Amino acid sequence: MNNFIYYAPTKVYFGKGEHEKVGEIVAGYGFKKVFLHFGGGSVKRSGLLDTVETKLREAGIDLVEFGGAQPNPVISHAREGIALCRREGCDLVLAVGGGSAIDESKVIAVGSQNDADPWEFTTKKKVPEKALPVGVILTLAATGSEMSASAVITNDELGLKRGYNSDFHRPLFSILNPELTYTVPPYQTACGIVDIMMHTLERYMTIPSEAEISDRIAEGLVKTVITAGRAAMANPKDYEARANLMWAGSLSHNDLTGCGRSYMTVSHQIEHELSGMFPEVAHGAGLAVIFPAWMRYTYKHYLSRFTQYAVRVWNCEMNFDHPERTALEGIEKTEEYFRSIGMPLRLSELGIGEDSIHEMAVKCTNYGTRVLKGPIEYGEKEIEEIYRLCL
Ligand code: NZQ
Ligand code: ZN
């Protein structure tokens, strides 16, 4: 097991009705003026925004409404939020929504307190010195942004989607009421299921290392998500299924499943070029296409890990004479599952053709300045080959 630091400071309020406590929670910290940020309107349609605003006002909290984070949020809109947040002198950014609203809130929380353009943090030209705290009311189980150190944002002028990590991005508190996810459409629910599985499996199938406890947590988590995912797709109001997905989403990306491992998000980086250049592609759908191709490209380089996954997660029988057959069976089971919940497996299903592949591969290496590390190293050639496997 490698050395590690585990830091998950977010206070979680989990369960039915918990979002109604938002006024007392925010007042309890002593905040006076909330910058309230959300997505394209689902929280208005569901009545959640009204409830949140009422609870905040009842607790004597002033608020400024922003909203309008688009799926795969863009830096130009975050800049507008930063200017407004500064002007209004808010002391907390409260995100109500999915990963996109949360990530844009993180960018606003950091951007409003530092004298630099927010893209400079993403490119690591500058390091933030301070930030406003971020609170979250989660409406979609997927990204784990509600506990993660990451914020992912697209530069809409450059067509580049990038994430960057900072402890400033760890939300101060996150309110997780699974009932708030009942209205998530099936396609988006499925995207969330894939994303949660990927956050766990990318830590599981990373640079070879031993960490049995992390393996067992990861395997249990993924198995739970597979079952809960099926149940939530069949009945969107299945509370236990939604609850398991929601908590799994948070645990998948708060680093718990990666303790003791070196971790690099290879499939995530390769996917980010899809939803960066083609913002209509949902992140989870992009992952459903990329991850199986990445597995097929990689399994021979870490065969024992891929057979372990097949046997422990998918209950495949171990073929000791031909272990690669067991590994392939695990990959096929993964693809079958993605297909069964309505996810795409080919770039063509996302409307992306061969003509974009070279450009995506070049961008994914940051124009030749990085290689991605997993069981092997992935430069432009390898990344391009993985995209081609998705055609
Ligand atoms: O925008 P609104 O109107 O709210 O609608 C959203 C959006 O259309 C809708 N939705 C959310 N909650 C709903 C709902 N519709 C009905 N009922 C509800 N309760 O779902 C759509 C997708 O929302 P979005 O926030 O974009 O989805 P998700 O949570 O999957 O976030 C995706 C973004 O997060 C990034 C992705 O790259 C992408 O940009 N990620 C962030 C990570 C992080 N910060 O740690 C890690 C991830 O790997 C990921 O990269
Ligand atoms: Zn993800």
XYZ file of C-alpha atoms and ligand atoms in Angstrom:
442
model
C 0.000 0.000 0.000
C 1.412 3.384 -0.997
C 1.609 6.272 1.453
C -1.406 8.536 1.291
C -3.104 11.550 2.810
C -6.859 11.234 3.135
C -8.735 14.508 3.476
C -12.527 14.609 3.218
C -13.581 17.638 5.264
C -17.104 18.066 3.843
C -19.885 17.774 6.393
C -22.639 15.630 4.886
C -26.339 15.911 5.740
C -27.913 12.823 4.203
C -31.539 11.739 3.889
C -35.171 12.638 3.392
C -36.068 16.252 4.047
C -32.499 17.295 4.920
C -32.499 20.169 2.403
C -35.133 21.915 4.527
C -32.420 22.488 7.133
C -30.438 24.711 4.791
C -31.423 27.940 6.578
C -30.312 26.743 9.990
C -27.148 25.160 8.577
C -26.066 28.350 6.810
C -27.013 30.556 9.783
C -25.156 28.152 12.088
C -21.902 28.951 10.313
C -22.625 32.676 10.703
C -22.923 33.441 6.978
C -24.935 36.547 6.094
C -25.236 36.665 2.311
C -25.440 33.651 0.016
C -24.539 33.544 -3.665
C -27.122 31.042 -4.871
C -26.108 29.219 -8.024
C -27.927 26.563 -10.047
C -28.268 25.118 -13.554
C -30.710 25.607 -16.393
C -33.957 25.514 -14.475
C -34.738 22.012 -13.169
C -34.583 23.362 -9.604
C -37.167 26.002 -10.492
C -39.505 23.481 -12.084
C -39.267 21.127 -9.109
C -39.933 23.908 -6.589
C -36.621 23.215 -4.843
C -35.263 26.699 -5.441
C -38.349 28.275 -3.858
C -37.970 26.058 -0.805
C -34.278 26.891 -0.455
C -34.858 30.626 -0.785
C -37.705 30.526 1.732
C -35.617 28.588 4.266
C -32.676 30.958 3.859
C -34.843 34.063 4.261
C -36.613 32.587 7.300
C -33.165 32.161 8.864
C -32.379 35.834 8.208
C -29.946 35.140 5.349
C -29.701 37.555 2.453
C -29.202 36.028 -1.013
C -28.229 36.787 -4.583
C -29.589 34.500 -7.301
C -27.407 33.695 -10.305
C -28.163 30.379 -12.071
C -27.658 29.355 -15.684
C -24.798 26.859 -15.323
C -25.045 24.757 -18.460
C -24.219 21.050 -18.545
C -20.436 21.048 -19.105
C -20.195 24.563 -17.611
C -18.241 27.287 -19.374
C -15.722 29.771 -18.068
C -17.355 32.798 -19.761
C -20.466 32.294 -17.642
C -18.408 31.685 -14.512
C -16.667 35.029 -15.114
C -20.077 36.753 -15.018
C -20.769 35.010 -11.731
C -17.417 36.070 -10.319
C -18.108 39.727 -11.120
C -21.569 39.573 -9.558
C -20.350 37.723 -6.472
C -17.623 40.323 -5.888
C -20.027 43.225 -6.411
C -22.539 41.801 -3.972
C -19.992 40.877 -1.287
C -21.393 37.397 -0.642
C -19.766 35.206 2.008
C -20.925 31.737 0.850
C -21.503 30.197 -2.583
C -24.375 27.723 -2.430
C -24.740 25.346 -5.378
C -28.139 23.735 -5.922
C -27.925 21.135 -8.676
C -25.657 18.586 -10.300
C -21.945 18.565 -11.035
C -22.125 21.445 -13.484
C -23.733 23.882 -11.027
C -21.356 22.716 -8.299
C -18.225 23.035 -10.423
C -19.132 26.484 -11.682
C -19.830 27.473 -8.073
C -16.343 26.316 -7.112
C -14.839 28.394 -9.913
C -16.834 31.414 -8.737
C -15.873 30.841 -5.095
C -12.183 30.821 -5.983
C -12.322 33.389 -8.778
C -14.122 36.014 -6.725
C -11.379 36.067 -4.077
C -8.247 36.152 -6.216
C -6.879 38.734 -8.560
C -6.500 36.511 -11.638
C -8.572 35.164 -14.471
C -10.056 31.804 -13.378
C -8.659 29.960 -16.421
C -5.150 30.676 -15.094
C -5.857 28.392 -12.134
C -6.989 25.634 -14.449
C -3.811 25.879 -16.504
C -1.819 26.113 -13.244
C -0.264 29.439 -14.237
C -1.533 30.762 -10.922
C -2.389 29.135 -7.613
C -5.374 30.455 -5.650
C -4.565 31.930 -2.245
C -8.052 31.999 -0.798
C -11.678 31.284 -1.672
C -15.215 31.631 -0.428
C -16.600 28.459 1.128
C -18.947 26.382 -1.038
C -22.098 24.644 0.166
C -24.064 22.137 -1.921
C -27.609 20.856 -2.244
C -27.200 17.927 -4.626
C -29.892 17.008 -7.172
C -28.068 14.416 -9.285
C -25.963 11.416 -8.236
C -22.989 11.345 -10.574
C -19.818 13.382 -10.321
C -19.034 13.305 -6.608
C -18.225 17.010 -6.889
C -20.188 17.423 -3.652
C -17.141 16.018 -1.810
C -14.346 16.218 -4.354
C -11.387 18.585 -4.656
C -12.014 18.945 -8.357
C -13.703 21.602 -10.490
C -14.143 20.922 -14.197
C -14.766 23.822 -16.545
C -14.707 24.387 -20.303
C -12.957 27.308 -21.920
C -15.608 28.049 -24.530
C -13.212 30.147 -26.625
C -10.594 27.390 -26.850
C -12.930 24.373 -26.796
C -10.842 22.910 -23.962
C -12.347 21.230 -20.936
C -10.064 20.952 -17.939
C -10.321 20.027 -14.287
C -8.126 21.246 -11.522
C -7.851 20.179 -7.946
C -7.613 22.352 -4.872
C -8.596 21.903 -1.251
C -10.519 25.175 -1.698
C -12.874 23.136 -3.874
C -13.878 20.766 -1.090
C -17.376 21.877 -0.133
C -17.839 22.955 3.467
C -21.107 21.054 3.625
C -23.228 18.999 1.236
C -26.902 18.208 1.664
C -27.808 14.899 0.043
C -31.496 14.082 -0.144
C -31.994 11.141 -2.531
C -35.625 12.177 -3.094
C -34.348 15.222 -4.977
C -33.045 12.850 -7.668
C -36.450 11.258 -8.431
C -36.956 13.710 -11.305
C -33.601 13.056 -13.001
C -34.420 11.758 -16.526
C -33.431 8.133 -17.331
C -30.592 9.075 -19.680
C -29.058 11.387 -17.093
C -29.550 8.783 -14.362
C -27.634 6.296 -16.511
C -24.875 8.843 -17.177
C -24.555 9.257 -13.415
C -24.337 5.492 -12.871
C -21.487 5.238 -15.383
C -19.648 8.221 -13.890
C -19.834 6.778 -10.372
C -18.528 3.419 -11.589
C -15.718 5.137 -13.459
C -14.521 7.200 -10.517
C -14.126 3.969 -8.605
C -12.772 1.788 -11.392
C -10.209 4.316 -12.548
C -8.705 4.190 -9.083
C -8.975 0.382 -9.102
C -7.331 -0.165 -12.493
C -4.556 2.352 -12.151
C -0.777 2.033 -11.863
C -0.191 -1.457 -10.408
C -0.073 -1.440 -6.600
C -1.421 -3.445 -3.668
C -4.206 -2.078 -1.473
C -6.598 -4.896 -0.582
C -8.824 -2.765 1.634
C -9.304 -0.255 -1.189
C -9.976 -3.119 -3.621
C -12.713 -4.531 -1.433
C -14.333 -1.142 -0.851
C -14.223 -0.449 -4.584
C -15.660 -3.834 -5.558
C -18.486 -3.541 -3.011
C -19.252 -0.043 -4.167
C -19.359 -0.933 -7.861
C -21.517 -4.000 -7.228
C -23.935 -1.860 -5.227
C -24.090 0.710 -8.012
C -24.771 -1.961 -10.647
C -27.736 -3.285 -8.648
C -29.042 0.075 -7.486
C -28.618 1.423 -11.007
C -30.875 -1.275 -12.443
C -33.464 -0.608 -9.729
C -33.436 3.180 -10.215
C -33.784 2.785 -13.980
C -36.802 0.495 -13.453
C -38.392 2.690 -10.780
C -37.119 6.275 -10.546
C -38.786 6.692 -7.140
C -37.076 3.716 -5.515
C -35.693 5.498 -2.457
C -33.160 2.836 -1.461
C -31.777 2.661 -4.984
C -31.500 6.445 -5.267
C -29.949 6.607 -1.793
C -27.321 4.000 -2.621
C -26.448 5.751 -5.865
C -26.178 9.117 -4.173
C -23.875 7.976 -1.389
C -21.844 5.835 -3.772
C -21.337 8.921 -5.949
C -19.880 10.858 -3.057
C -17.656 8.013 -1.854
C -16.450 7.300 -5.372
C -14.797 10.659 -5.752
C -13.878 11.746 -2.235
C -10.730 9.615 -2.648
C -11.831 6.814 -0.305
C -11.532 4.150 -2.982
C -8.101 5.386 -4.058
C -6.308 5.274 -0.709
C -2.973 3.532 -1.074
C -2.886 3.796 -4.859
C -1.324 6.125 -7.408
C -4.187 7.391 -9.434
C -4.515 9.128 -12.756
C -7.790 9.575 -14.513
C -6.882 8.289 -17.971
C -10.395 7.607 -19.295
C -11.615 10.842 -17.747
C -8.935 12.890 -19.475
C -9.702 11.190 -22.789
C -13.438 11.787 -22.270
C -13.027 15.447 -21.367
C -11.930 16.165 -24.933
C -15.267 14.769 -26.164
C -17.495 16.855 -23.943
C -15.089 19.821 -24.255
C -15.219 19.914 -28.063
C -18.810 18.640 -28.205
C -20.614 20.201 -25.217
C -23.853 18.398 -26.092
C -22.164 15.135 -25.018
C -23.001 14.289 -21.411
C -19.880 13.379 -19.431
C -21.196 9.940 -18.353
C -22.205 9.022 -21.901
C -18.728 9.945 -23.123
C -17.230 7.714 -20.440
C -19.475 4.794 -21.460
C -17.868 4.976 -24.906
C -14.285 5.559 -23.806
C -13.892 3.269 -20.807
C -14.559 -0.116 -22.481
C -12.199 0.874 -25.302
C -9.561 1.874 -22.749
C -10.037 -1.493 -21.038
C -9.624 -3.413 -24.280
C -6.498 -1.406 -25.053
C -5.002 -1.922 -21.602
C -6.029 -5.260 -20.100
C -3.034 -7.269 -21.294
C -0.720 -4.910 -19.429
C -2.376 -5.563 -16.073
C -4.088 -8.884 -16.627
C -4.365 -9.898 -12.968
C -6.312 -6.747 -12.179
C -8.744 -7.216 -15.047
C -9.375 -10.860 -14.149
C -9.903 -9.880 -10.505
C -12.467 -7.319 -11.654
C -14.246 -9.891 -13.834
C -14.370 -12.507 -11.084
C -15.182 -10.333 -8.088
C -17.492 -7.765 -9.659
C -19.190 -9.757 -12.421
C -18.908 -13.255 -10.887
C -17.124 -14.583 -13.983
C -15.456 -17.946 -13.644
C -11.665 -17.726 -13.614
C -10.086 -19.403 -16.609
C -6.613 -20.258 -15.315
C -5.475 -21.616 -18.675
C -6.583 -18.531 -20.580
C -6.870 -15.652 -18.095
C -7.230 -13.139 -20.911
C -10.604 -14.737 -21.712
C -11.773 -14.004 -18.177
C -10.569 -10.410 -18.468
C -12.409 -9.997 -21.771
C -15.562 -11.456 -20.264
C -15.437 -8.747 -17.553
C -15.104 -6.090 -20.247
C -18.044 -7.556 -22.174
C -20.181 -7.608 -19.010
C -19.363 -3.934 -18.464
C -20.416 -3.097 -22.023
C -23.607 -5.149 -21.721
C -24.479 -3.320 -18.522
C -23.894 0.112 -20.054
C -26.029 -0.887 -23.017
C -28.785 -2.231 -20.747
C -29.164 1.165 -19.068
C -29.333 2.972 -22.403
C -25.766 4.212 -22.723
C -23.894 4.554 -26.028
C -20.786 2.494 -26.771
C -19.643 4.101 -30.015
C -18.510 7.597 -30.969
C -20.946 7.540 -33.885
C -23.802 7.324 -31.374
C -22.563 10.642 -29.982
C -22.400 12.146 -33.474
C -18.584 12.184 -33.481
C -16.688 10.937 -36.526
C -13.149 9.905 -37.378
C -12.299 13.431 -38.543
C -12.190 14.731 -34.937
C -9.961 12.017 -33.519
C -6.534 13.444 -34.222
C -7.426 16.870 -32.851
C -8.887 15.340 -29.667
C -5.759 13.236 -29.145
C -3.463 16.234 -29.579
C -5.524 18.337 -27.174
C -5.609 15.490 -24.672
C -1.819 15.600 -24.443
C -2.057 19.352 -23.868
C -0.420 19.806 -27.269
C 2.341 17.322 -26.588
C 3.195 18.452 -23.067
C 1.827 15.522 -21.042
C 1.436 11.773 -21.073
C -1.308 10.046 -19.100
C -0.193 7.360 -16.688
C -1.995 4.129 -15.897
C -0.908 0.516 -16.294
C 1.031 1.930 -19.274
C 1.758 5.451 -20.478
C -0.611 7.042 -22.967
C 0.759 9.680 -25.325
C -0.786 11.026 -28.511
C -0.371 7.738 -30.423
C -1.973 5.589 -27.703
C -4.802 8.057 -27.081
C -5.554 8.228 -30.785
C -5.664 4.423 -30.936
C -8.132 4.328 -28.053
C -10.388 6.842 -29.818
C -10.210 4.658 -32.931
C -11.361 1.636 -30.936
C -14.509 3.669 -30.157
C -15.460 4.187 -33.812
O -29.285 22.367 -15.536
P -30.547 21.842 -14.948
O -31.763 22.477 -15.453
O -30.485 21.782 -13.446
O -30.698 20.318 -15.473
C -29.690 19.336 -15.302
C -28.902 19.105 -16.585
O -29.691 19.303 -17.710
C -30.337 18.012 -15.077
N -30.701 17.769 -13.678
C -29.908 17.826 -12.586
N -30.595 17.479 -11.484
C -31.860 17.208 -11.894
C -31.931 17.393 -13.291
N -33.065 17.224 -13.994
C -34.156 16.839 -13.311
N -34.154 16.619 -11.964
C -33.045 16.786 -11.229
N -33.054 16.530 -9.918
O -29.369 17.063 -15.475
C -28.585 17.621 -16.522
C -27.125 17.343 -16.248
O -26.693 18.052 -15.106
P -25.136 18.230 -14.826
O -24.963 18.978 -13.579
O -24.458 18.748 -16.055
O -24.668 16.697 -14.679
P -23.523 16.045 -13.835
O -23.843 16.043 -12.407
O -23.259 14.762 -14.478
O -22.271 17.038 -14.032
C -21.469 16.948 -15.166
C -20.296 17.903 -15.091
O -19.444 17.612 -13.958
C -18.098 17.354 -14.434
C -18.347 16.816 -15.819
O -17.189 16.838 -16.619
C -19.428 17.758 -16.317
O -18.889 18.984 -16.708
N -17.380 16.490 -13.497
C -17.022 17.019 -12.293
C -16.271 16.325 -11.381
C -15.842 16.937 -10.106
N -15.987 18.239 -9.940
O -15.325 16.269 -9.205
C -15.826 14.954 -11.632
C -16.474 14.305 -12.796
O -15.623 13.315 -13.286
C -16.861 15.212 -13.914
O -15.772 15.449 -14.807
Zn -16.520 11.718 -13.953
